[in-house]
Amino acid sequence: MPGLEITDDVGKRVLDGLARVNVGRVEVSFPRAAPREELYRHAESLGLRTAALARAVPADVDAALDVEPDEIEVIVNSSDVQLEHALGKTREESLDLLRENVERAVEGGVAAGATLMDAVRADNDHLRAGARVVRDAGGRHVTLADTTGAGDPEAVRETVAAVADEVGGDLAVTIHTHDDMGVATANAVAGVDAGADSVDATVGGVGERAGNAPLEEVAVLGSERGDDVALELPELVPACREILDALDVDYEGKPVLGREGYRHESGLHTAAMLREPSTYEPFDPERYGAERELLFGRGTGSGGVRALLDATGLEATDEQVAVGQEALRDAAAERGEPLSREAAAEVVAEAVES
């Protein structure tokens, strides 16, 4: 994320939160540029599996080996446009670099995998060749990255299926998406549907340019679909909020994390939700460590007031409901904001009983 500097202290707080959620692995740093050894050791103490990033360059792999991670992720361009203008190599030359550096990591005694950058815009035959190279060099997984965020779900499914059908069972396949077109979460899930074993994600979607697939969105959507989500889901929302607080990144307007997503004030909504919360909720917030908030005020109709009274055990006539409704509107106007469920129930009960 442009302008975001992560000190060791902040990094440790982030790792603490990720351990709380029990993520599968953490890409800690690019050691050639920033070793961050203290963060590797902190992650290790928390039981987190660490990965170090390295370009397909021997010096990068050696720097990664020096920080003693659990894995090294060798990164190489795969689309023709990036091979020509970013790497300056042919397809065959890039495969040679990939082979050499995955082997170098494995020979250094560390598990290795590779990220094929800009995979969605790459030729599928070249991607399959790259995956075979990773497998034959002793790698354990291959990550397919939609580096520019140019893909849509259909394109991602096609890309992942091409590789998963080739090496599935020999290599784990990961999908890595960006949100430049606003479909990072949808693309990540499409990748899973096409055979990806795991998803690269970031808390709050924090990442390059428009960001990555948000961990919390992918986790909730996957869980609600019935996917096997290997996270501590009851810790998801509070842990992700703590991480973004540590990074000083606002999340109130975000799906899953923002509190506004769990607040309901419309009279029609609150009346129904007092009877059955799923009426206007896509998922139970408590399952992920969040909390719904029903608000009552000037927009609350007679149905909402009656539901409040029913919840307190009071049987009210239509006239009493109207009295309670007026009292609730007055209370909200006086406070300048809607009331919580508890406060609203107290106001209407007092008005009806007086």
XYZ file of C-alpha atoms in Angstrom:
354
model
C 0.000 0.000 0.000
C 1.614 3.294 -1.081
C 2.899 5.337 1.846
C 2.526 2.534 4.397
C 5.683 1.984 6.447
C 5.666 -0.966 8.844
C 8.095 -0.718 11.748
C 9.152 -3.823 13.641
C 6.795 -2.927 16.494
C 3.852 -2.527 14.128
C 4.885 -5.659 12.267
C 4.818 -7.648 15.488
C 1.296 -6.432 16.227
C 0.250 -7.501 12.748
C 1.793 -10.927 13.256
C 0.061 -11.256 16.626
C -3.268 -10.685 14.904
C -2.506 -13.130 12.117
C -1.572 -15.772 14.674
C -4.878 -15.132 16.425
C -6.688 -15.967 13.184
C -4.305 -18.896 12.540
C -3.409 -18.100 8.943
C -1.632 -20.789 6.961
C 1.511 -18.798 6.245
C 2.816 -15.225 6.224
C 4.968 -13.613 3.553
C 7.144 -11.578 5.910
C 9.511 -9.656 3.644
C 11.687 -9.437 0.570
C 15.016 -10.058 2.373
C 17.279 -8.744 -0.384
C 15.780 -5.300 0.277
C 14.595 -5.678 3.883
C 15.749 -8.688 5.920
C 13.374 -8.045 8.864
C 14.920 -10.913 10.810
C 13.268 -9.800 14.037
C 9.859 -10.275 12.431
C 10.760 -13.753 11.189
C 11.760 -14.777 14.686
C 8.620 -13.229 16.191
C 6.428 -15.065 13.688
C 8.298 -18.248 14.473
C 7.629 -17.780 18.199
C 3.901 -17.502 17.431
C 3.883 -20.735 15.461
C 3.330 -18.984 12.131
C 4.780 -20.483 8.960
C 6.988 -17.865 7.302
C 7.764 -17.245 3.658
C 10.483 -14.999 2.241
C 10.163 -13.471 -1.219
C 12.910 -13.645 -3.825
C 13.141 -12.803 -7.479
C 14.543 -15.520 -9.711
C 18.025 -14.194 -8.949
C 20.664 -16.133 -6.957
C 21.499 -13.160 -4.711
C 17.822 -12.833 -3.786
C 17.551 -16.507 -2.915
C 20.734 -16.340 -0.839
C 19.418 -13.327 1.081
C 16.191 -15.217 1.697
C 18.092 -18.258 2.964
C 19.964 -16.030 5.407
C 16.767 -15.140 7.334
C 15.911 -18.840 7.758
C 12.265 -18.825 6.689
C 10.090 -21.904 6.423
C 9.605 -21.275 2.705
C 11.072 -19.229 -0.111
C 8.753 -17.881 -2.790
C 10.627 -17.412 -6.064
C 8.928 -14.789 -8.222
C 9.167 -14.612 -11.998
C 7.254 -12.798 -14.733
C 5.147 -14.985 -17.000
C 3.209 -12.822 -19.471
C 4.894 -11.885 -22.728
C 4.570 -8.159 -22.038
C 6.298 -8.503 -18.667
C 8.907 -10.914 -19.962
C 9.906 -8.370 -22.595
C 9.595 -5.092 -20.721
C 10.164 -6.053 -17.060
C 12.447 -9.088 -17.134
C 14.049 -8.719 -20.552
C 14.019 -12.479 -21.138
C 12.394 -14.973 -23.469
C 9.980 -17.592 -22.199
C 12.662 -20.277 -22.238
C 15.169 -18.049 -20.464
C 12.622 -17.272 -17.750
C 12.003 -20.984 -17.214
C 15.748 -21.538 -16.862
C 15.903 -18.802 -14.211
C 12.945 -20.330 -12.421
C 14.498 -23.793 -12.400
C 17.887 -22.550 -11.229
C 16.538 -20.545 -8.330
C 13.908 -22.971 -7.070
C 16.639 -25.610 -7.042
C 18.941 -23.186 -5.217
C 16.340 -22.646 -2.486
C 15.658 -26.368 -2.123
C 19.370 -27.167 -1.991
C 19.637 -24.565 0.775
C 17.385 -26.755 2.883
C 14.202 -24.705 2.640
C 10.831 -25.579 1.153
C 10.287 -23.618 -2.032
C 7.538 -22.545 -4.355
C 7.106 -20.014 -7.102
C 4.836 -17.171 -8.106
C 4.133 -16.792 -11.812
C 3.393 -13.093 -12.135
C 0.739 -11.716 -14.465
C -0.483 -15.259 -15.004
C -3.962 -14.249 -16.158
C -2.441 -12.422 -19.140
C 0.075 -15.192 -19.858
C -0.129 -18.049 -22.323
C -1.514 -21.146 -20.595
C 1.025 -23.443 -22.237
C 3.805 -21.313 -20.752
C 2.141 -21.426 -17.328
C 1.897 -25.199 -17.502
C 5.565 -25.370 -18.449
C 6.438 -23.135 -15.510
C 4.486 -25.311 -13.105
C 6.277 -28.406 -14.373
C 9.620 -26.673 -13.875
C 8.719 -25.843 -10.272
C 7.643 -29.425 -9.641
C 10.722 -30.967 -11.225
C 13.021 -28.564 -9.347
C 11.634 -29.813 -6.038
C 9.138 -27.036 -5.374
C 5.992 -27.652 -3.381
C 3.564 -25.101 -4.741
C 2.901 -22.632 -7.509
C 1.090 -19.327 -7.100
C -0.787 -17.843 -10.034
C -0.847 -14.083 -9.658
C -3.258 -11.725 -11.392
C -0.615 -9.068 -10.835
C -2.339 -6.209 -12.635
C -5.849 -7.064 -11.502
C -6.852 -7.361 -15.147
C -8.724 -10.635 -14.841
C -12.379 -11.385 -14.284
C -13.707 -14.583 -12.663
C -13.996 -16.397 -15.990
C -10.398 -15.589 -16.937
C -9.132 -16.616 -13.506
C -11.008 -19.914 -13.654
C -9.477 -20.668 -17.045
C -5.960 -19.826 -15.837
C -6.156 -21.835 -12.631
C -7.788 -24.830 -14.284
C -5.049 -24.967 -16.921
C -2.365 -25.315 -14.249
C -4.308 -27.350 -11.691
C -5.193 -29.921 -14.334
C -1.501 -30.176 -15.256
C 0.160 -30.468 -11.832
C -2.654 -30.857 -9.312
C -1.678 -33.542 -6.829
C 2.014 -32.853 -7.408
C 1.977 -29.155 -6.516
C -0.365 -27.110 -4.373
C -1.893 -24.282 -6.409
C -2.518 -20.828 -4.933
C -4.452 -17.936 -6.462
C -3.266 -14.359 -5.872
C -5.562 -11.527 -6.964
C -5.589 -7.725 -7.067
C -8.577 -5.412 -6.798
C -7.963 -2.955 -9.634
C -11.332 -3.854 -11.180
C -13.107 -4.385 -7.860
C -13.346 -8.168 -8.236
C -10.399 -9.483 -6.194
C -12.649 -11.467 -3.850
C -14.773 -12.860 -6.670
C -11.625 -13.786 -8.589
C -10.107 -15.525 -5.570
C -13.215 -17.637 -5.077
C -13.341 -18.384 -8.803
C -9.780 -19.653 -8.493
C -10.808 -22.001 -5.704
C -13.688 -23.281 -7.821
C -11.228 -24.015 -10.627
C -8.888 -26.056 -8.443
C -6.755 -23.687 -6.358
C -5.887 -25.143 -2.968
C -5.408 -21.811 -1.216
C -5.771 -18.058 -1.589
C -3.235 -15.293 -1.070
C -5.037 -12.536 0.816
C -4.312 -9.468 2.928
C -6.189 -8.045 5.887
C -8.485 -5.303 4.691
C -7.163 -5.839 1.173
C -4.094 -3.739 2.032
C -1.674 -4.005 -0.865
C -0.194 -2.548 -4.021
C -2.342 -0.007 -5.917
C -6.008 -0.906 -5.296
C -5.028 -3.739 -2.970
C -5.462 -7.501 -2.837
C -8.266 -9.878 -2.010
C -9.269 -9.056 1.591
C -8.697 -11.982 3.932
C -11.913 -11.324 5.818
C -14.072 -11.208 2.679
C -12.596 -14.379 1.200
C -12.935 -16.175 4.541
C -16.561 -15.213 5.133
C -17.663 -15.833 1.552
C -15.876 -19.164 1.495
C -17.317 -20.193 4.834
C -20.848 -19.235 3.851
C -20.445 -21.237 0.619
C -19.393 -24.274 2.600
C -15.709 -24.207 1.651
C -13.112 -25.541 4.075
C -11.748 -22.319 5.592
C -8.822 -23.188 7.858
C -9.009 -20.111 10.083
C -10.203 -19.313 13.587
C -13.396 -17.736 12.294
C -14.712 -16.422 15.663
C -11.508 -14.343 15.881
C -11.675 -13.050 12.317
C -13.312 -9.636 12.687
C -11.708 -8.518 15.972
C -8.244 -9.677 14.904
C -8.471 -8.000 11.490
C -9.687 -4.772 13.090
C -6.749 -4.847 15.503
C -4.324 -5.359 12.621
C -5.720 -2.412 10.668
C -5.701 -0.283 13.822
C -1.994 -1.103 14.172
C -1.455 -0.053 10.549
C -3.606 3.066 11.021
C -5.827 2.002 8.124
C -9.520 2.870 8.278
C -11.957 -0.016 7.855
C -15.339 1.395 8.855
C -16.558 1.522 5.270
C -15.365 -1.985 4.429
C -17.480 -5.123 4.098
C -17.215 -7.600 6.986
C -15.035 -5.313 9.141
C -16.974 -2.031 9.144
C -19.467 -1.638 11.972
C -21.974 0.014 9.649
C -22.431 -3.343 7.972
C -24.023 -4.675 11.145
C -26.221 -1.677 11.989
C -29.894 -1.716 11.066
C -32.195 1.253 11.547
C -34.927 1.010 8.920
C -38.251 0.363 10.604
C -39.059 -2.445 8.192
C -35.698 -4.104 8.813
C -35.548 -3.849 12.589
C -39.097 -5.101 13.089
C -38.358 -8.227 11.060
C -34.917 -8.751 12.582
C -36.284 -8.734 16.099
C -38.188 -11.834 15.046
C -35.585 -13.442 12.751
C -32.141 -11.830 12.230
C -31.454 -13.673 8.978
C -34.286 -11.719 7.339
C -31.863 -8.915 6.457
C -28.427 -10.444 7.141
C -26.271 -12.423 4.698
C -24.521 -14.170 7.601
C -24.560 -14.347 11.388
C -22.055 -11.685 12.573
C -21.333 -13.543 15.800
C -19.908 -16.458 13.840
C -17.018 -14.204 12.837
C -16.643 -12.215 16.037
C -18.793 -9.231 15.041
C -21.979 -7.964 16.659
C -25.199 -6.757 15.100
C -26.711 -3.506 16.294
C -30.395 -2.704 15.897
C -31.193 0.995 16.126
C -34.570 2.574 16.797
C -35.766 6.140 16.386
C -37.827 8.406 14.198
C -37.915 5.854 11.391
C -39.255 3.045 13.564
C -42.801 2.051 12.687
C -45.535 0.442 14.712
C -44.281 -3.030 13.810
C -40.887 -2.301 15.322
C -42.409 -0.873 18.491
C -44.713 -3.863 18.863
C -41.781 -6.231 18.384
C -39.872 -4.371 21.112
C -42.821 -4.691 23.461
C -43.320 -8.351 22.595
C -39.670 -8.989 23.452
C -40.211 -7.509 26.913
C -43.323 -9.604 27.474
C -45.766 -6.699 27.266
C -48.990 -7.161 25.331
C -50.034 -3.776 23.994
C -53.069 -2.432 22.197
C -52.773 -0.459 18.977
C -53.252 2.725 20.980
C -50.430 1.809 23.359
C -48.154 0.985 20.445
C -48.848 4.442 19.013
C -47.961 5.987 22.376
C -44.727 4.014 22.478
C -43.909 5.014 18.912
C -44.357 8.695 19.706
C -42.230 8.380 22.843
C -39.475 6.678 20.846
C -39.483 9.407 18.208
C -39.288 12.102 20.882
C -36.398 10.343 22.632
C -34.445 10.005 19.388
C -35.066 13.650 18.501
C -33.923 14.777 21.945
C -30.716 12.739 21.751
C -30.079 13.600 18.139
C -29.449 9.959 17.268
C -31.278 6.622 17.218
C -31.425 4.444 20.325
C -29.993 1.011 20.923
C -32.365 -1.915 21.252
C -32.105 -1.896 25.030
C -32.644 1.846 25.386
C -35.535 1.822 22.915
C -37.262 -1.039 24.717
C -36.978 0.860 27.989
C -38.465 4.029 26.467
C -41.479 2.340 24.866
C -42.177 0.114 27.869
C -42.128 3.107 30.193
C -44.451 5.062 27.878
C -46.936 2.212 27.589
C -46.972 1.450 31.296
C -47.317 5.066 32.432
